[in-house]
Short mmCIF file of C-alpha atoms and ligand atoms in Angstrom, two decimals:
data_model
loop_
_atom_site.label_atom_id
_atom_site.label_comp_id
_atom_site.label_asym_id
_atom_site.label_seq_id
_atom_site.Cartn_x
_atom_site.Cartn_y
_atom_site.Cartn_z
CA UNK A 1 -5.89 -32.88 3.68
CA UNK A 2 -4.71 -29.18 3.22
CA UNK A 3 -1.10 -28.26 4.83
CA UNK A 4 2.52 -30.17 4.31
CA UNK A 5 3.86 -27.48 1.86
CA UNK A 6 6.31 -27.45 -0.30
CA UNK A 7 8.58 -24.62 0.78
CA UNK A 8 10.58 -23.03 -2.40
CA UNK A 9 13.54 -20.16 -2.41
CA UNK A 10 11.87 -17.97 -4.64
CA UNK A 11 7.73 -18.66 -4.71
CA UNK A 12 5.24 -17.47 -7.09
CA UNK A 13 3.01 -15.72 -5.26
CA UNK A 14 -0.29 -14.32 -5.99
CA UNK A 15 -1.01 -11.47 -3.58
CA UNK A 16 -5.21 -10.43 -3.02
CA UNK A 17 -6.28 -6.97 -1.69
CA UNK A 18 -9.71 -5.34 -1.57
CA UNK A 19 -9.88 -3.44 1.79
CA UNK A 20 -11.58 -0.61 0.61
CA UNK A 21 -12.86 0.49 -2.94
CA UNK A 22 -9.85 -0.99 -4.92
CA UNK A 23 -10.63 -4.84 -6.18
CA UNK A 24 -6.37 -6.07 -6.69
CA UNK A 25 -4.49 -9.03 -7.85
CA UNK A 26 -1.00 -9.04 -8.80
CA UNK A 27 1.71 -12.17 -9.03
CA UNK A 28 5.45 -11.90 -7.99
CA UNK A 29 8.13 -14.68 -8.53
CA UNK A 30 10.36 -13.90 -5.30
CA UNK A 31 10.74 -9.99 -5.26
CA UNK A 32 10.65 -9.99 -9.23
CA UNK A 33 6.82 -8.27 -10.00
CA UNK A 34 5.09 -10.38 -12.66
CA UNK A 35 2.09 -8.23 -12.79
CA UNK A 36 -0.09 -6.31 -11.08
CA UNK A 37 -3.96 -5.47 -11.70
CA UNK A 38 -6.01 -2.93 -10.07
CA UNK A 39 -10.03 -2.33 -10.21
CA UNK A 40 -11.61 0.38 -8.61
CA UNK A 41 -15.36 1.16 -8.17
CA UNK A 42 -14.44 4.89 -7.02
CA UNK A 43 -16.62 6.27 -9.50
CA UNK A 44 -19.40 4.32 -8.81
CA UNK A 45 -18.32 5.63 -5.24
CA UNK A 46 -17.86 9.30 -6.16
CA UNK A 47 -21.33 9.68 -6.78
CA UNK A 48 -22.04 9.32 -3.06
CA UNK A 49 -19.09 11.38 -1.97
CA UNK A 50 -16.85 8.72 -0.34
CA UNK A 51 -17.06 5.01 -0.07
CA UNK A 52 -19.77 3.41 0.69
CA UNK A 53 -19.02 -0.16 1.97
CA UNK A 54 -22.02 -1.69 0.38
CA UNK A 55 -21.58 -0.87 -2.78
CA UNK A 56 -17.84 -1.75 -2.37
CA UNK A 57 -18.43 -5.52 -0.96
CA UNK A 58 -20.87 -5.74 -4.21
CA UNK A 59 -17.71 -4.12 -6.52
CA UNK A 60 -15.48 -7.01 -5.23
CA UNK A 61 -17.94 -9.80 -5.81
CA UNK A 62 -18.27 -8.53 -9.33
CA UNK A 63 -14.37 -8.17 -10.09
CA UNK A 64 -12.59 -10.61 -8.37
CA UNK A 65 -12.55 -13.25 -10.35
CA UNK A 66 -11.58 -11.36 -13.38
CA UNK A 67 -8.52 -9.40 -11.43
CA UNK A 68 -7.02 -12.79 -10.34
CA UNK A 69 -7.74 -14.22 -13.59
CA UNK A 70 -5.95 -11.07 -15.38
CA UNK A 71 -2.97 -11.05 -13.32
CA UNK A 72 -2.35 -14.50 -13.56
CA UNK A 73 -2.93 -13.84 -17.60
CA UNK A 74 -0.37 -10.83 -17.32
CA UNK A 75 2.28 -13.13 -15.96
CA UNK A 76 1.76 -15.91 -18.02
CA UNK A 77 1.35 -18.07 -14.76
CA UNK A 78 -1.20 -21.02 -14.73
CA UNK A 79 -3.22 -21.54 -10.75
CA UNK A 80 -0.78 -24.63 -10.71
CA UNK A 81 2.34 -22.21 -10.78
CA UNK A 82 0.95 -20.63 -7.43
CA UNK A 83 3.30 -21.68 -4.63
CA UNK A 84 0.86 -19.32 -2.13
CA UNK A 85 -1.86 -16.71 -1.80
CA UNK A 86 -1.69 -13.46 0.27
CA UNK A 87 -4.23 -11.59 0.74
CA UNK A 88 -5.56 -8.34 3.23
CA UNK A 89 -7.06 -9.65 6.37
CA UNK A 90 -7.09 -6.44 8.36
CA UNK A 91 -7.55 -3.09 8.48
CA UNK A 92 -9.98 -2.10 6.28
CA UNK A 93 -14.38 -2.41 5.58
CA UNK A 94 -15.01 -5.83 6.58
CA UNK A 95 -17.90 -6.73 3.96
CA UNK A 96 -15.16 -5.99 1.88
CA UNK A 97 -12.00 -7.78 2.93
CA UNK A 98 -14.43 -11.05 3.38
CA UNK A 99 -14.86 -11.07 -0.23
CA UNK A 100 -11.25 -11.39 -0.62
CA UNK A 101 -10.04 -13.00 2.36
CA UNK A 102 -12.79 -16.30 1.60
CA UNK A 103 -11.96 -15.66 -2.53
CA UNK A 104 -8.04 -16.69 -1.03
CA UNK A 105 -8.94 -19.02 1.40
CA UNK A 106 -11.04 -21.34 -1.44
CA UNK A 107 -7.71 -20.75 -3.58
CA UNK A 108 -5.17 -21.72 -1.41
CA UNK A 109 -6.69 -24.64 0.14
CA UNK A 110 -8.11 -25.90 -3.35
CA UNK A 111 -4.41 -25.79 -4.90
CA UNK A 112 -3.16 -26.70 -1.39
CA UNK A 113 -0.62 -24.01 -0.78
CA UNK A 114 -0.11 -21.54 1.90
CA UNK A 115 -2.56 -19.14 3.11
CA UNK A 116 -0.48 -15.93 3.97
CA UNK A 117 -2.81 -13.14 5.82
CA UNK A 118 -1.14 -9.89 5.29
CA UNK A 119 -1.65 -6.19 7.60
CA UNK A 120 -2.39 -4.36 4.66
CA UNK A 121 -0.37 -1.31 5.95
CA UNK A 122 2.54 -3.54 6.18
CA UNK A 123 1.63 -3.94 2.50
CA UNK A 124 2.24 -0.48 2.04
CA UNK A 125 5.62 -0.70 3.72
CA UNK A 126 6.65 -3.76 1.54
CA UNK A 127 6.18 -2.16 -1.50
CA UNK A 128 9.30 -0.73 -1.67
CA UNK A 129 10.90 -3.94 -2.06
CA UNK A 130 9.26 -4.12 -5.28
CA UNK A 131 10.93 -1.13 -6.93
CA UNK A 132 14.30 -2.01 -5.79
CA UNK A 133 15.49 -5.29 -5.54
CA UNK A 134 18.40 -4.71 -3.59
CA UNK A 135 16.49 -2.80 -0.65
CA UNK A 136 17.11 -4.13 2.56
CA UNK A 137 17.04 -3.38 6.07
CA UNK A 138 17.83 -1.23 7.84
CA UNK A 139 16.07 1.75 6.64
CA UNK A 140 13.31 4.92 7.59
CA UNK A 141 10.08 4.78 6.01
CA UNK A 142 7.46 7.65 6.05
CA UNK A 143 4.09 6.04 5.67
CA UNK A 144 1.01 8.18 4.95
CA UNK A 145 -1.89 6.87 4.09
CA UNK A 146 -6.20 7.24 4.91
CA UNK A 147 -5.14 5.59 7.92
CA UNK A 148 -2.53 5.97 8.89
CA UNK A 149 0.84 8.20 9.47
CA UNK A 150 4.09 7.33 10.81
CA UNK A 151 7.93 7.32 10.40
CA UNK A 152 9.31 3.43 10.87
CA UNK A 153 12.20 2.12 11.48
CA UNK A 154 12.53 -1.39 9.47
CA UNK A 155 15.42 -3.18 11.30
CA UNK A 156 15.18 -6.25 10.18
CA UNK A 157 12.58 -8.20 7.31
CA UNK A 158 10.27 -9.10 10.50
CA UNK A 159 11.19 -5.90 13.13
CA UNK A 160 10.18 -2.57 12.72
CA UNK A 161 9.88 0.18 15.32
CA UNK A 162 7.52 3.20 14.99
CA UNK A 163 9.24 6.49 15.52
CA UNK A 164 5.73 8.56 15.51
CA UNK A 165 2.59 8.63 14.40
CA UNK A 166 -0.01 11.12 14.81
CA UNK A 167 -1.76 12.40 17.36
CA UNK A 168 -5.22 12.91 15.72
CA UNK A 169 -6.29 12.85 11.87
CA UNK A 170 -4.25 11.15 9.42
CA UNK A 171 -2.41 12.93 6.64
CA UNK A 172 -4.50 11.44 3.51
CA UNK A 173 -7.96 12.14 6.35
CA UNK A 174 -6.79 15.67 6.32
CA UNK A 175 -6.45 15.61 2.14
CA UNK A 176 -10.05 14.00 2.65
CA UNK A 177 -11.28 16.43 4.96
CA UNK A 178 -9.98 19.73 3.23
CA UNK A 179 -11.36 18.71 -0.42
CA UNK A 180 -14.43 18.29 1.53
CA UNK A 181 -14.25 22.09 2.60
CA UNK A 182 -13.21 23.10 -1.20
CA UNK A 183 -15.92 21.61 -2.44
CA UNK A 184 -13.71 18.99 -4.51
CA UNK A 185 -15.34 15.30 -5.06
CA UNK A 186 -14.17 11.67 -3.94
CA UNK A 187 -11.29 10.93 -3.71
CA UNK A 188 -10.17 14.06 -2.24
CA UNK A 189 -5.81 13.83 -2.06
CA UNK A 190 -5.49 13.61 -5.94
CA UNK A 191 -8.46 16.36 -6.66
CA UNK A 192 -6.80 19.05 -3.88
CA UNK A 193 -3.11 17.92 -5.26
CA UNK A 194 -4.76 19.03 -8.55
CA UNK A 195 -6.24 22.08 -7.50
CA UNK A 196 -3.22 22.57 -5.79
CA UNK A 197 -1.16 23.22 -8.90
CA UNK A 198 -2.93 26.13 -10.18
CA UNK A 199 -2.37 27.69 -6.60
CA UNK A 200 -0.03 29.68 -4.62
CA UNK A 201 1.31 28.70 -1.49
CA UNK A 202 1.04 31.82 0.41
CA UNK A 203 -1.09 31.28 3.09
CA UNK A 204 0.49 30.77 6.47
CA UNK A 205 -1.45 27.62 7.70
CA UNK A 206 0.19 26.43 10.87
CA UNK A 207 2.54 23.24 10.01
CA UNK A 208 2.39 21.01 13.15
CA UNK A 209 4.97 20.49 15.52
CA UNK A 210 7.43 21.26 12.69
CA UNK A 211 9.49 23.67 15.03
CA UNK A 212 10.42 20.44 17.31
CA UNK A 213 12.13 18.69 14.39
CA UNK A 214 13.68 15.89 16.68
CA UNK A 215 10.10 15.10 17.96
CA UNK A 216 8.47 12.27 15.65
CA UNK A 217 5.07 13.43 15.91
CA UNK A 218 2.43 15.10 13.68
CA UNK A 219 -0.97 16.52 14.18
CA UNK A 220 -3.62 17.48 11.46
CA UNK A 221 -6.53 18.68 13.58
CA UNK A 222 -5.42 22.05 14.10
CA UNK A 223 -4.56 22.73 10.39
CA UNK A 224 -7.76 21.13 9.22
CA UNK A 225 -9.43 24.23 11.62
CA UNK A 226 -7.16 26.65 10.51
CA UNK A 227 -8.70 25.67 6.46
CA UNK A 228 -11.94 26.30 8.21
CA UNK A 229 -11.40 29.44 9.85
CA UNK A 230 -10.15 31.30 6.49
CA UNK A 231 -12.84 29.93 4.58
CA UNK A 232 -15.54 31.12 6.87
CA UNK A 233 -13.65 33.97 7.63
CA UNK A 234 -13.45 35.15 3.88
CA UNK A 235 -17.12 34.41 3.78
CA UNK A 236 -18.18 36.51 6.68
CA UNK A 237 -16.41 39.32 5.18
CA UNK A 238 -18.12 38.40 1.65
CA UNK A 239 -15.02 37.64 -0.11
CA UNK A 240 -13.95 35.02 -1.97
CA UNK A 241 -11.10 32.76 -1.23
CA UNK A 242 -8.36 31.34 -3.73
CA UNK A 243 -9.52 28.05 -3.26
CA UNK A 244 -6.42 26.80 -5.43
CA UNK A 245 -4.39 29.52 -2.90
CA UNK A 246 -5.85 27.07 0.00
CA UNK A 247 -4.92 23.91 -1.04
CA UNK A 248 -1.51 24.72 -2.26
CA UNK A 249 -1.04 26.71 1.23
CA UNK A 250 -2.82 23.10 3.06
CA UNK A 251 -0.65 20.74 0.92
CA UNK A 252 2.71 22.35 2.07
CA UNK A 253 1.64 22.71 5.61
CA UNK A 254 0.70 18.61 5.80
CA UNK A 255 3.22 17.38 4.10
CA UNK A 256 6.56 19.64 4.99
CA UNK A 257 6.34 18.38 8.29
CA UNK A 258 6.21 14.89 7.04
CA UNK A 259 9.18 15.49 4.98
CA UNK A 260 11.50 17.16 7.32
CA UNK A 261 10.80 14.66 10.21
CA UNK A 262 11.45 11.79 8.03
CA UNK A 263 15.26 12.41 6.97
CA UNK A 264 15.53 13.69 10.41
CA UNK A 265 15.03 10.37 11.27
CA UNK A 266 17.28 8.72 9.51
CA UNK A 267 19.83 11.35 9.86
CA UNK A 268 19.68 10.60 13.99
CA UNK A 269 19.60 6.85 13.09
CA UNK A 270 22.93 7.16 10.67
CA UNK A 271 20.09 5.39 8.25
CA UNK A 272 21.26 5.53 4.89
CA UNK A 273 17.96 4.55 3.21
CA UNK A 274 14.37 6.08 3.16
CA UNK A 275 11.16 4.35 1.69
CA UNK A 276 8.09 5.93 1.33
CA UNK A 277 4.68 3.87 1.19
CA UNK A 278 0.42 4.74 1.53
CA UNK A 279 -1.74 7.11 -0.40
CA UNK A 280 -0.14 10.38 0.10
CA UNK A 281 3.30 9.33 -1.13
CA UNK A 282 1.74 8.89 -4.43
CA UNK A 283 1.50 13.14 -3.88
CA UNK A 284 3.70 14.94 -6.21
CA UNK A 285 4.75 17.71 -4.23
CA UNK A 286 5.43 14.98 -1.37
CA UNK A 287 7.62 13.03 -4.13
CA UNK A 288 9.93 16.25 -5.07
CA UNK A 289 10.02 17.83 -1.64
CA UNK A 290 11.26 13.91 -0.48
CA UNK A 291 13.25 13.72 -3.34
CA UNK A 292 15.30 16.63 -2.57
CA UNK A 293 15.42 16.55 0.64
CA UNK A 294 17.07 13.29 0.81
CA UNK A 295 19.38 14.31 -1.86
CA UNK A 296 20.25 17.11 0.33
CA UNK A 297 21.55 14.87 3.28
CA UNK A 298 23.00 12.10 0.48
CA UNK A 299 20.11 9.64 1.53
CA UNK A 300 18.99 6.80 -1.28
CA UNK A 301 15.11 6.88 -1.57
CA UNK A 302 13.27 3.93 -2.41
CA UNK A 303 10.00 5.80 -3.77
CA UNK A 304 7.49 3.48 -5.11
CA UNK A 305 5.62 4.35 -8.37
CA UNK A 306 2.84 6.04 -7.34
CA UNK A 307 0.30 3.38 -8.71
CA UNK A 308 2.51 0.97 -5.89
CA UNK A 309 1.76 4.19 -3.08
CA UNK A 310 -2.00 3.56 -3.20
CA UNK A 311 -3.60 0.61 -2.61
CA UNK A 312 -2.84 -2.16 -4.85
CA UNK A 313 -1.96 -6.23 -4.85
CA UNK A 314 1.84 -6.03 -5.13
CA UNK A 315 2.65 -4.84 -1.75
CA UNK A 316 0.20 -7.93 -0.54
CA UNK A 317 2.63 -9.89 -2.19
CA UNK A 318 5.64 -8.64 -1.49
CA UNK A 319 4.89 -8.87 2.52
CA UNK A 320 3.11 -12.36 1.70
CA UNK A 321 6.78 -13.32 0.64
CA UNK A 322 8.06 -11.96 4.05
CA UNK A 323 5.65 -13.79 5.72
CA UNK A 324 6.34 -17.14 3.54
CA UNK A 325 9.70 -17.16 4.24
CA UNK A 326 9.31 -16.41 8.21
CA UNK A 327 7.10 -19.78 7.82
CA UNK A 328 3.74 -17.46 8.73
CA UNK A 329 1.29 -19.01 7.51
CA UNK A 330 -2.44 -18.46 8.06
CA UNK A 331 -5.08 -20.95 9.56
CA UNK A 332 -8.12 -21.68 7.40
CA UNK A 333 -10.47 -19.89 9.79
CA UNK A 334 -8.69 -16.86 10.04
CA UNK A 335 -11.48 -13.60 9.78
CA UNK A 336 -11.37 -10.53 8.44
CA UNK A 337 -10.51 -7.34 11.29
CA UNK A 338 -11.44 -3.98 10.65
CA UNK A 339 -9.00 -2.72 12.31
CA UNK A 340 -5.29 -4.64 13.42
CA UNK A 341 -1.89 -2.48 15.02
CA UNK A 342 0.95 -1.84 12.94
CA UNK A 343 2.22 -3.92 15.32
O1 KG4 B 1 -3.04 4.00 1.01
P1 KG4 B 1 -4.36 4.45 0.53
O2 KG4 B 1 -4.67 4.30 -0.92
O3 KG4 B 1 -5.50 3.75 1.34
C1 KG4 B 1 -5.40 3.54 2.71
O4 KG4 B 1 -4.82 2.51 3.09
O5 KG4 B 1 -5.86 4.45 3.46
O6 KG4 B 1 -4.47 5.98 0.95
C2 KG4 B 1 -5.62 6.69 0.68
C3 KG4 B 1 -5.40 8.11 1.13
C4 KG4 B 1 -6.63 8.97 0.96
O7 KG4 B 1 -6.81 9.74 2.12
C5 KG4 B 1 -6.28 9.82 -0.24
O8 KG4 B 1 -6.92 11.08 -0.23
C6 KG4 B 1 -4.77 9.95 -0.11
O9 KG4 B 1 -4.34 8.70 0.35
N1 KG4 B 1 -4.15 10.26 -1.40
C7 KG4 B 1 -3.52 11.42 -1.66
C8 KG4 B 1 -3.11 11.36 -3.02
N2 KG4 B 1 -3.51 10.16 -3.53
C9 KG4 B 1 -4.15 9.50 -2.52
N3 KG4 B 1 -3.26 12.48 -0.87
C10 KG4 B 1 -2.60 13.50 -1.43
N4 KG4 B 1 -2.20 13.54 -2.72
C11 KG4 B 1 -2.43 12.49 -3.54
N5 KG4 B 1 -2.02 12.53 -4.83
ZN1 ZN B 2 -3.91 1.52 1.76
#
């Protein structure tokens, strides 16, 4: 009969993910990272101009036998070794998470260890634990991802309290959005970061809210419009815009904001630590604007490599291990959600 674990100090844990186009595996021994393996089918998905979920359930059918199998090769860990499996439940493209949520489910109860079902944006705030072994609570995170964008306070392994979030588009939506108006293919954040470089950042797009520091709360809507407006506006007139001028001018507008709010946060908390975790933290002008500003008011960053920032299996496992040890285990007919609460 599956269940009546053995409960260890420091597990081996193989954490699943494949919530959206990325097909992940990766293996940690307690918070040490044994490996970490990432397939993505965003080319195949580029061709269409975003991700369609089809074509990603298929992508995770095909790959993730091989992932697991990789990782497990990386870490020179045998399916014996495995002491539990977490894996993405929720949020994410539900064709796709059922290929890795049932992939887990055969696992776990076949080597009869715990099931751990993980809220893959708490993923992306466990990462951090990863890259710094000695990170604990209490400490500010800015998460940023497709889905998601909010400053969190971590008090505890298991408590967190959101500071702010956003009152319309996410910050890596608005990256999707505004390579969308450049022109620029799938995925959009890296290819406008890109075109970004070559640019200026001279326009005066409006950055949200920014003039309320002490109020934790973005907004991407009316920047998206204001992109809009000067393209159009150019276009009326005949001329032709920068369009590396734009997204350098759009990349400082979303993310100072993001930035400034954050150590305010942890400067009002007396917070000594800020993490950073989701798709636009793997952004490099987010990484030295963070970096410096946290510098500036003597705050340690935990910034996770950016291959740790977007999706992957290692921040699966690193919140499966918070799970394990809170004894949170998952019941064998737990489904896929396509979309859960940070909280
Ligand atoms: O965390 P993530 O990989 O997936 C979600 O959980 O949503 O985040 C994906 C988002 C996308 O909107 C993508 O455009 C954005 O993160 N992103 C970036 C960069 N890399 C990924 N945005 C800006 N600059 C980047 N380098
Ligand atoms: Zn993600």
């Amino acid at each position: 009969m599956y269940g009546n674990f053995t409960i260890k100090q420091n597990p081996v844990i193989l954490g699943i993910e494949s919530s959206c186009d990325e097909t992940a595996a990766a293996v940690i021994r307690g918070r040490t990272l044994l490996s970490s393996v990432i397939f993505s089918s965003a080319a195949e998905q580029a061709k269409y101009g975003g991700v369609v979920p089809e074509i990603a359930s298929r992508a995770h059918t095909d790959a993730i036998d091989e992932a697991v199998k990789a990782a497990l090769k990386k870490a020179d860990i045998a399916f014996n070794d495995i002491d539990a499996v977490a894996v993405t439940y929720g949020a994410g493209l539900l064709g796709a998470l059922l290929v890795g949520l049932s992939f887990a489910k055969a696992l776990a109860y076949t080597l009869n260890v715990p099931l751990i079902a993980v809220n893959h944006i708490r993923g992306h705030l466990a990462a951090a634990y990863l890259c710094d072994s000695k990170l604990k609570p209490p400490y500010v995170t800015l998460l940023a991802s497709g889905g998601h964008t909010a400053i969190l306070h971590t008090k505890t392994y298991t408590e967190f309290e959101i500071l702010g979030g956003t009152s319309d588009d996410a910050a890596g939506e608005a990256f999707d959005k505004v390579a969308r108006i450049l022109g620029l293919p799938y995925p959009g954040g890296p290819n406008v970061q890109k075109l970004a470089e070559s640019g200026k950042a001279e326009i005066a797009f409006p950055r949200a809210l920014v003039k309320n520091v002490s109020k934790m709360q973005f907004s991407y809507s009316g920047l998206k419009t204001a992109v809009i407006n000067y393209c159009h506006n150019a276009e009326q007139k005949g001329e032709q815009v920068n369009r590396a001028d734009v997204a350098a001018s759009f990349q400082r507008a979303a993310i100072d904001p993001l930035v400034l709010k954050t150590v305010e946060s942890a400067k009002m908390l007396g917070v000594k630590t800020v993490t950073a975790g989701g798709g636009v933290a793997a952004n490099g002008y987010l990484r030295d604007s963070l970096t410096k500003a946290c510098k500036e008011a003597n705050i340690k960053l935990i910034l996770p490599e950016k291959v740790y920032c977007t999706d992957n299996a290692a921040m699966i496992a690193a919140e499966g291990l918070i799970q394990y040890r809170a004894g949170n285990f998952a019941a064998m007919d737990i489904n896929a959600s396509a979309s859960i609460p940070l909280k």
